[in-house]
Amino acid sequence: MIILEKGKGESNYNNNAVFNAFIPRASIAWLPNEQNRIWFGVGRGFKPGGFNKEGVDKLALTSYKSEIATEMELGWKWHSVNDNHMAEITLYQIDSKDVQGYVGVIGYQALSNMGDSRSRGIEYLWKSKLTPNHSISLGGMFNQSEFTSGEHKNKRPAYTPSYSSLISWEGLYGKEQKWSSRIAVRFNGPFYFNEQNNLEQGHYTVVDASISWHPTKQYELSIYAKNIGDALYRTYAFGNKAQLGNPREIGVQGSINF
């Protein structure tokens, strides 16, 4: 790797590192009857370490460690006898060791290990057929995440909202059900853009809708509207700069399946 050093010009550095991991996974399930299923699982995930290829400074010369995540989950799934209703709930805990993230001044950042973190939460989903042609669903999650060691101990990792949910309704129309519609409302909880927790996106709501025509199985024509309320929100931010999410969009699209 070649790095430009002040007063020295270009300097050539060499280094190497080896990363290994054992990532087992196991689960067990119990079916008390045909409508219910309960399961428990535990496993490990692995994100290999490495070197920064940008060569922005001497920090790039030292390898960063692999990130190891240990996950446990307990879940329950149910459906009604006639399959008109179903529900699913999952409780989870994820312990991550040597979390990888970017450190340094914007423009000169390099990947490094930021410490350990723990994430606990619940995910849920409910679907119901209100009539043979109309259904509604509700899904979402609640999450509590924080660093448990390192410089950012007790702070929340970036891009980890505390909650989110989605409510949607779908309908079919006509004798041959050639028309369909969908309305979805997504609620997004607040989250931080950085580990210092001083750049925050507040909660926001996005509403989408569409109407589709299916004259045959091969053809589809749709009119859609995304972010109907033109909600203003950021998807990325640093310093006093930010990237905005997609604004209101209304359009027509078609598809042909061969």
mmCIF file of C-alpha atoms in Angstrom, residues 3-248:
data_model
loop_
_atom_site.group_PDB
_atom_site.id
_atom_site.type_symbol
_atom_site.label_atom_id
_atom_site.label_comp_id
_atom_site.label_asym_id
_atom_site.label_seq_id
_atom_site.Cartn_x
_atom_site.Cartn_y
_atom_site.Cartn_z
ATOM 1 C CA ILE A 3 0.532 6.336 1.540
ATOM 2 C CA LEU A 4 1.411 9.992 0.999
ATOM 3 C CA GLU A 5 3.052 11.262 4.213
ATOM 4 C CA LYS A 6 3.721 14.888 5.016
ATOM 5 C CA GLY A 7 7.377 15.739 4.523
ATOM 6 C CA LYS A 8 8.198 12.224 3.278
ATOM 7 C CA GLY A 9 6.321 11.870 0.047
ATOM 8 C CA GLU A 10 5.118 8.437 -0.922
ATOM 9 C CA SER A 11 5.789 5.550 1.478
ATOM 10 C CA ASN A 12 5.234 1.894 0.645
ATOM 11 C CA TYR A 13 3.909 -0.384 3.401
ATOM 12 C CA ASN A 14 3.242 -4.116 3.536
ATOM 13 C CA ASN A 15 1.272 -6.130 6.067
ATOM 14 C CA ASN A 16 -0.789 -9.293 6.291
ATOM 15 C CA ALA A 17 -3.337 -10.892 8.618
ATOM 16 C CA VAL A 18 -5.336 -14.112 8.835
ATOM 17 C CA PHE A 19 -8.941 -14.303 10.096
ATOM 18 C CA ASN A 20 -10.751 -17.445 11.205
ATOM 19 C CA ALA A 21 -14.153 -18.070 12.734
ATOM 20 C CA PHE A 22 -16.334 -20.934 13.917
ATOM 21 C CA ILE A 23 -19.983 -20.128 13.119
ATOM 22 C CA PRO A 24 -22.289 -22.897 14.351
ATOM 23 C CA ARG A 25 -26.082 -22.667 14.248
ATOM 24 C CA ALA A 26 -28.717 -24.834 15.903
ATOM 25 C CA SER A 27 -32.477 -24.673 16.392
ATOM 26 C CA ILE A 28 -35.275 -26.726 17.872
ATOM 27 C CA ALA A 29 -39.018 -26.537 17.215
ATOM 28 C CA TRP A 30 -42.122 -27.820 18.978
ATOM 29 C CA LEU A 31 -45.488 -28.264 17.255
ATOM 30 C CA PRO A 32 -48.152 -28.658 19.976
ATOM 31 C CA ASN A 33 -50.835 -28.876 17.266
ATOM 32 C CA GLU A 34 -51.389 -28.118 13.572
ATOM 33 C CA GLN A 35 -52.001 -24.421 14.231
ATOM 34 C CA ASN A 36 -49.014 -23.590 16.440
ATOM 35 C CA ARG A 37 -45.251 -23.771 16.119
ATOM 36 C CA ILE A 38 -42.731 -22.670 18.755
ATOM 37 C CA TRP A 39 -39.006 -22.566 18.092
ATOM 38 C CA PHE A 40 -35.718 -21.553 19.676
ATOM 39 C CA GLY A 41 -32.516 -20.929 17.794
ATOM 40 C CA VAL A 42 -28.955 -19.864 18.510
ATOM 41 C CA GLY A 43 -26.152 -19.134 16.084
ATOM 42 C CA ARG A 44 -23.161 -17.011 15.235
ATOM 43 C CA GLY A 45 -22.447 -14.643 12.375
ATOM 44 C CA PHE A 46 -19.079 -13.562 11.018
ATOM 45 C CA LYS A 47 -17.900 -10.429 9.233
ATOM 46 C CA PRO A 48 -14.219 -10.919 8.365
ATOM 47 C CA GLY A 49 -11.590 -8.385 9.318
ATOM 48 C CA GLY A 50 -9.233 -6.793 6.852
ATOM 49 C CA PHE A 51 -7.264 -3.728 5.828
ATOM 50 C CA ASN A 52 -8.475 -0.370 4.609
ATOM 51 C CA LYS A 53 -7.744 -0.076 0.902
ATOM 52 C CA GLU A 54 -8.113 3.696 0.693
ATOM 53 C CA GLY A 55 -4.745 4.407 2.320
ATOM 54 C CA VAL A 56 -5.934 7.688 3.837
ATOM 55 C CA ASP A 57 -3.440 7.557 6.742
ATOM 56 C CA LYS A 58 -1.393 5.175 8.896
ATOM 57 C CA LEU A 59 -4.606 3.860 10.458
ATOM 58 C CA ALA A 60 -5.026 1.902 7.237
ATOM 59 C CA LEU A 61 -1.836 -0.013 7.956
ATOM 60 C CA THR A 62 -3.292 -1.852 10.939
ATOM 61 C CA SER A 63 -5.856 -4.540 10.296
ATOM 62 C CA TYR A 64 -9.264 -4.337 11.934
ATOM 63 C CA LYS A 65 -10.609 -7.438 13.680
ATOM 64 C CA SER A 66 -13.429 -9.670 12.533
ATOM 65 C CA GLU A 67 -16.888 -8.847 13.873
ATOM 66 C CA ILE A 68 -18.566 -11.828 15.543
ATOM 67 C CA ALA A 69 -22.286 -11.778 16.360
ATOM 68 C CA THR A 70 -24.038 -14.320 18.585
ATOM 69 C CA GLU A 71 -27.816 -14.431 18.138
ATOM 70 C CA MET A 72 -30.559 -16.090 20.150
ATOM 71 C CA GLU A 73 -34.222 -16.063 19.161
ATOM 72 C CA LEU A 74 -37.457 -17.458 20.494
ATOM 73 C CA GLY A 75 -40.467 -17.487 18.191
ATOM 74 C CA TRP A 76 -44.115 -18.475 17.949
ATOM 75 C CA LYS A 77 -46.145 -18.892 14.763
ATOM 76 C CA TRP A 78 -49.887 -19.522 14.545
ATOM 77 C CA HIS A 79 -52.538 -19.810 11.853
ATOM 78 C CA SER A 80 -56.267 -20.373 12.100
ATOM 79 C CA VAL A 81 -57.931 -23.618 11.048
ATOM 80 C CA ASN A 82 -59.237 -22.050 7.837
ATOM 81 C CA ASP A 83 -55.938 -20.150 7.222
ATOM 82 C CA ASN A 84 -57.765 -16.814 7.183
ATOM 83 C CA HIS A 85 -55.611 -15.492 10.017
ATOM 84 C CA MET A 86 -51.962 -15.885 10.958
ATOM 85 C CA ALA A 87 -49.609 -14.390 13.515
ATOM 86 C CA GLU A 88 -45.893 -14.559 14.188
ATOM 87 C CA ILE A 89 -43.812 -13.159 17.067
ATOM 88 C CA THR A 90 -40.042 -13.403 17.494
ATOM 89 C CA LEU A 91 -37.956 -12.298 20.478
ATOM 90 C CA TYR A 92 -34.245 -11.884 19.834
ATOM 91 C CA GLN A 93 -30.944 -10.852 21.355
ATOM 92 C CA ILE A 94 -27.775 -10.201 19.355
ATOM 93 C CA ASP A 95 -24.399 -9.729 21.039
ATOM 94 C CA SER A 96 -21.776 -8.363 18.659
ATOM 95 C CA LYS A 97 -18.070 -8.350 19.483
ATOM 96 C CA ASP A 98 -15.596 -5.944 17.847
ATOM 97 C CA VAL A 99 -18.244 -4.063 15.866
ATOM 98 C CA GLN A 100 -16.792 -2.653 12.651
ATOM 99 C CA GLY A 101 -17.392 0.976 11.746
ATOM 100 C CA TYR A 102 -15.798 4.058 10.226
ATOM 101 C CA VAL A 103 -13.729 6.328 12.464
ATOM 102 C CA GLY A 104 -11.843 9.537 11.826
ATOM 103 C CA VAL A 105 -12.584 12.860 10.189
ATOM 104 C CA ILE A 106 -15.086 12.887 7.308
ATOM 105 C CA GLY A 107 -13.133 12.411 4.094
ATOM 106 C CA TYR A 108 -10.312 10.586 5.887
ATOM 107 C CA GLN A 109 -12.261 7.796 7.530
ATOM 108 C CA ALA A 110 -11.101 4.222 7.849
ATOM 109 C CA LEU A 111 -12.721 1.030 9.075
ATOM 110 C CA SER A 112 -11.902 0.072 12.640
ATOM 111 C CA ASN A 113 -13.369 -1.822 15.606
ATOM 112 C CA MET A 114 -15.616 0.313 17.795
ATOM 113 C CA GLY A 115 -16.303 -2.045 20.706
ATOM 114 C CA ASP A 116 -19.041 -4.516 21.581
ATOM 115 C CA SER A 117 -22.796 -4.010 21.307
ATOM 116 C CA ARG A 118 -26.041 -5.672 22.322
ATOM 117 C CA SER A 119 -29.385 -5.552 20.536
ATOM 118 C CA ARG A 120 -32.647 -6.833 21.996
ATOM 119 C CA GLY A 121 -36.065 -6.663 20.451
ATOM 120 C CA ILE A 122 -39.284 -8.145 19.218
ATOM 121 C CA GLU A 123 -40.629 -8.587 15.681
ATOM 122 C CA TYR A 124 -44.302 -9.220 14.987
ATOM 123 C CA LEU A 125 -46.626 -9.905 12.071
ATOM 124 C CA TRP A 126 -50.398 -10.313 11.804
ATOM 125 C CA LYS A 127 -52.381 -11.092 8.638
ATOM 126 C CA SER A 128 -56.133 -11.496 8.300
ATOM 127 C CA LYS A 129 -58.564 -12.078 5.451
ATOM 128 C CA LEU A 130 -61.480 -9.758 6.152
ATOM 129 C CA THR A 131 -63.388 -11.222 3.208
ATOM 130 C CA PRO A 132 -62.339 -13.639 0.444
ATOM 131 C CA ASN A 133 -61.115 -10.628 -1.579
ATOM 132 C CA HIS A 134 -59.804 -8.272 1.075
ATOM 133 C CA SER A 135 -56.954 -8.709 3.557
ATOM 134 C CA ILE A 136 -55.090 -6.592 6.079
ATOM 135 C CA SER A 137 -51.681 -7.031 7.666
ATOM 136 C CA LEU A 138 -49.740 -5.417 10.490
ATOM 137 C CA GLY A 139 -46.037 -5.946 11.030
ATOM 138 C CA GLY A 140 -43.203 -4.237 12.801
ATOM 139 C CA MET A 141 -40.535 -4.338 15.453
ATOM 140 C CA PHE A 142 -39.296 -2.746 18.659
ATOM 141 C CA ASN A 143 -35.559 -2.634 19.280
ATOM 142 C CA GLN A 144 -33.173 -1.574 22.032
ATOM 143 C CA SER A 145 -29.527 -1.373 20.977
ATOM 144 C CA GLU A 146 -26.447 0.042 22.643
ATOM 145 C CA PHE A 147 -22.699 -0.270 22.752
ATOM 146 C CA THR A 148 -21.566 -2.185 25.827
ATOM 147 C CA SER A 149 -17.879 -1.284 25.577
ATOM 148 C CA GLY A 150 -15.538 1.052 23.757
ATOM 149 C CA GLU A 151 -15.562 4.785 23.155
ATOM 150 C CA HIS A 152 -19.317 4.855 22.506
ATOM 151 C CA LYS A 153 -20.396 2.751 25.483
ATOM 152 C CA ASN A 154 -24.099 3.224 26.384
ATOM 153 C CA LYS A 155 -24.767 4.986 23.076
ATOM 154 C CA ARG A 156 -26.928 3.670 20.270
ATOM 155 C CA PRO A 157 -25.363 2.265 17.069
ATOM 156 C CA ALA A 158 -26.077 4.239 13.905
ATOM 157 C CA TYR A 159 -29.088 3.403 11.718
ATOM 158 C CA THR A 160 -30.901 1.333 14.367
ATOM 159 C CA PRO A 161 -34.428 2.740 14.822
ATOM 160 C CA SER A 162 -36.138 1.971 18.111
ATOM 161 C CA TYR A 163 -39.336 0.941 16.336
ATOM 162 C CA SER A 164 -41.017 0.614 12.958
ATOM 163 C CA SER A 165 -44.321 -0.751 11.713
ATOM 164 C CA LEU A 166 -46.209 -1.320 8.489
ATOM 165 C CA ILE A 167 -49.978 -1.541 8.030
ATOM 166 C CA SER A 168 -51.264 -2.599 4.626
ATOM 167 C CA TRP A 169 -54.591 -3.423 3.011
ATOM 168 C CA GLU A 170 -55.018 -5.354 -0.236
ATOM 169 C CA GLY A 171 -58.156 -5.910 -2.278
ATOM 170 C CA LEU A 172 -59.318 -7.789 -5.381
ATOM 171 C CA TYR A 173 -62.253 -6.658 -7.539
ATOM 172 C CA GLY A 174 -64.450 -7.899 -10.350
ATOM 173 C CA LYS A 175 -65.933 -11.253 -11.161
ATOM 174 C CA GLU A 176 -62.589 -12.483 -12.512
ATOM 175 C CA GLN A 177 -60.524 -10.434 -10.044
ATOM 176 C CA LYS A 178 -58.685 -8.565 -12.763
ATOM 177 C CA TRP A 179 -58.379 -5.449 -10.600
ATOM 178 C CA SER A 180 -56.392 -5.123 -7.390
ATOM 179 C CA SER A 181 -55.402 -2.351 -5.014
ATOM 180 C CA ARG A 182 -52.988 -1.848 -2.146
ATOM 181 C CA ILE A 183 -52.514 0.824 0.494
ATOM 182 C CA ALA A 184 -49.544 0.731 2.870
ATOM 183 C CA VAL A 185 -48.655 3.017 5.777
ATOM 184 C CA ARG A 186 -45.120 2.769 7.142
ATOM 185 C CA PHE A 187 -44.166 4.285 10.484
ATOM 186 C CA ASN A 188 -40.427 4.768 11.042
ATOM 187 C CA GLY A 189 -38.975 5.481 14.465
ATOM 188 C CA PRO A 190 -36.110 7.877 15.186
ATOM 189 C CA PHE A 191 -32.501 6.820 14.689
ATOM 190 C CA TYR A 192 -29.015 8.297 14.711
ATOM 191 C CA PHE A 193 -26.672 8.760 11.767
ATOM 192 C CA ASN A 194 -23.524 8.434 13.868
ATOM 193 C CA GLU A 195 -22.215 6.657 16.947
ATOM 194 C CA GLN A 196 -21.797 9.963 18.793
ATOM 195 C CA ASN A 197 -25.630 10.199 18.747
ATOM 196 C CA ASN A 198 -25.652 13.907 17.866
ATOM 197 C CA LEU A 199 -27.158 13.552 14.358
ATOM 198 C CA GLU A 200 -30.716 12.267 14.539
ATOM 199 C CA GLN A 201 -33.552 11.586 12.124
ATOM 200 C CA GLY A 202 -36.897 11.948 13.868
ATOM 201 C CA HIS A 203 -39.850 9.654 13.331
ATOM 202 C CA TYR A 204 -41.763 9.946 10.066
ATOM 203 C CA THR A 205 -44.623 8.280 8.185
ATOM 204 C CA VAL A 206 -44.796 7.261 4.520
ATOM 205 C CA VAL A 207 -48.014 6.304 2.704
ATOM 206 C CA ASP A 208 -48.006 4.360 -0.594
ATOM 207 C CA ALA A 209 -50.917 3.228 -2.771
ATOM 208 C CA SER A 210 -51.492 1.481 -6.090
ATOM 209 C CA ILE A 211 -54.260 0.219 -8.384
ATOM 210 C CA SER A 212 -53.484 -2.556 -10.863
ATOM 211 C CA TRP A 213 -55.238 -4.167 -13.820
ATOM 212 C CA HIS A 214 -54.454 -7.755 -14.811
ATOM 213 C CA PRO A 215 -56.225 -8.505 -18.121
ATOM 214 C CA THR A 216 -54.323 -11.825 -18.309
ATOM 215 C CA LYS A 217 -51.681 -13.598 -16.249
ATOM 216 C CA GLN A 218 -48.995 -12.223 -18.554
ATOM 217 C CA TYR A 219 -49.912 -8.522 -18.493
ATOM 218 C CA GLU A 220 -50.192 -5.960 -15.713
ATOM 219 C CA LEU A 221 -50.771 -2.204 -15.764
ATOM 220 C CA SER A 222 -50.565 -0.150 -12.572
ATOM 221 C CA ILE A 223 -51.063 3.400 -11.369
ATOM 222 C CA TYR A 224 -49.048 4.056 -8.223
ATOM 223 C CA ALA A 225 -48.312 6.815 -5.750
ATOM 224 C CA LYS A 226 -45.356 6.673 -3.364
ATOM 225 C CA ASN A 227 -44.923 8.908 -0.318
ATOM 226 C CA ILE A 228 -48.335 10.445 -0.923
ATOM 227 C CA GLY A 229 -47.944 12.899 1.958
ATOM 228 C CA ASP A 230 -44.549 14.038 0.613
ATOM 229 C CA ALA A 231 -42.903 13.313 3.969
ATOM 230 C CA LEU A 232 -39.521 14.995 4.367
ATOM 231 C CA TYR A 233 -36.853 12.749 5.868
ATOM 232 C CA ARG A 234 -33.144 12.018 5.590
ATOM 233 C CA THR A 235 -31.544 8.710 4.705
ATOM 234 C CA TYR A 236 -27.939 9.800 5.283
ATOM 235 C CA ALA A 237 -26.294 12.714 7.062
ATOM 236 C CA PHE A 238 -22.928 13.965 8.275
ATOM 237 C CA GLY A 239 -21.934 17.389 9.599
ATOM 238 C CA ASN A 240 -24.407 19.896 8.175
ATOM 239 C CA LYS A 241 -25.050 17.880 4.997
ATOM 240 C CA ALA A 242 -27.695 15.251 4.325
ATOM 241 C CA GLN A 243 -29.276 13.109 1.633
ATOM 242 C CA LEU A 244 -33.050 13.296 1.499
ATOM 243 C CA GLY A 245 -35.369 10.343 1.016
ATOM 244 C CA ASN A 246 -37.496 10.011 -2.102
ATOM 245 C CA PRO A 247 -40.228 12.675 -2.418
ATOM 246 C CA ARG A 248 -43.785 12.106 -3.609
#
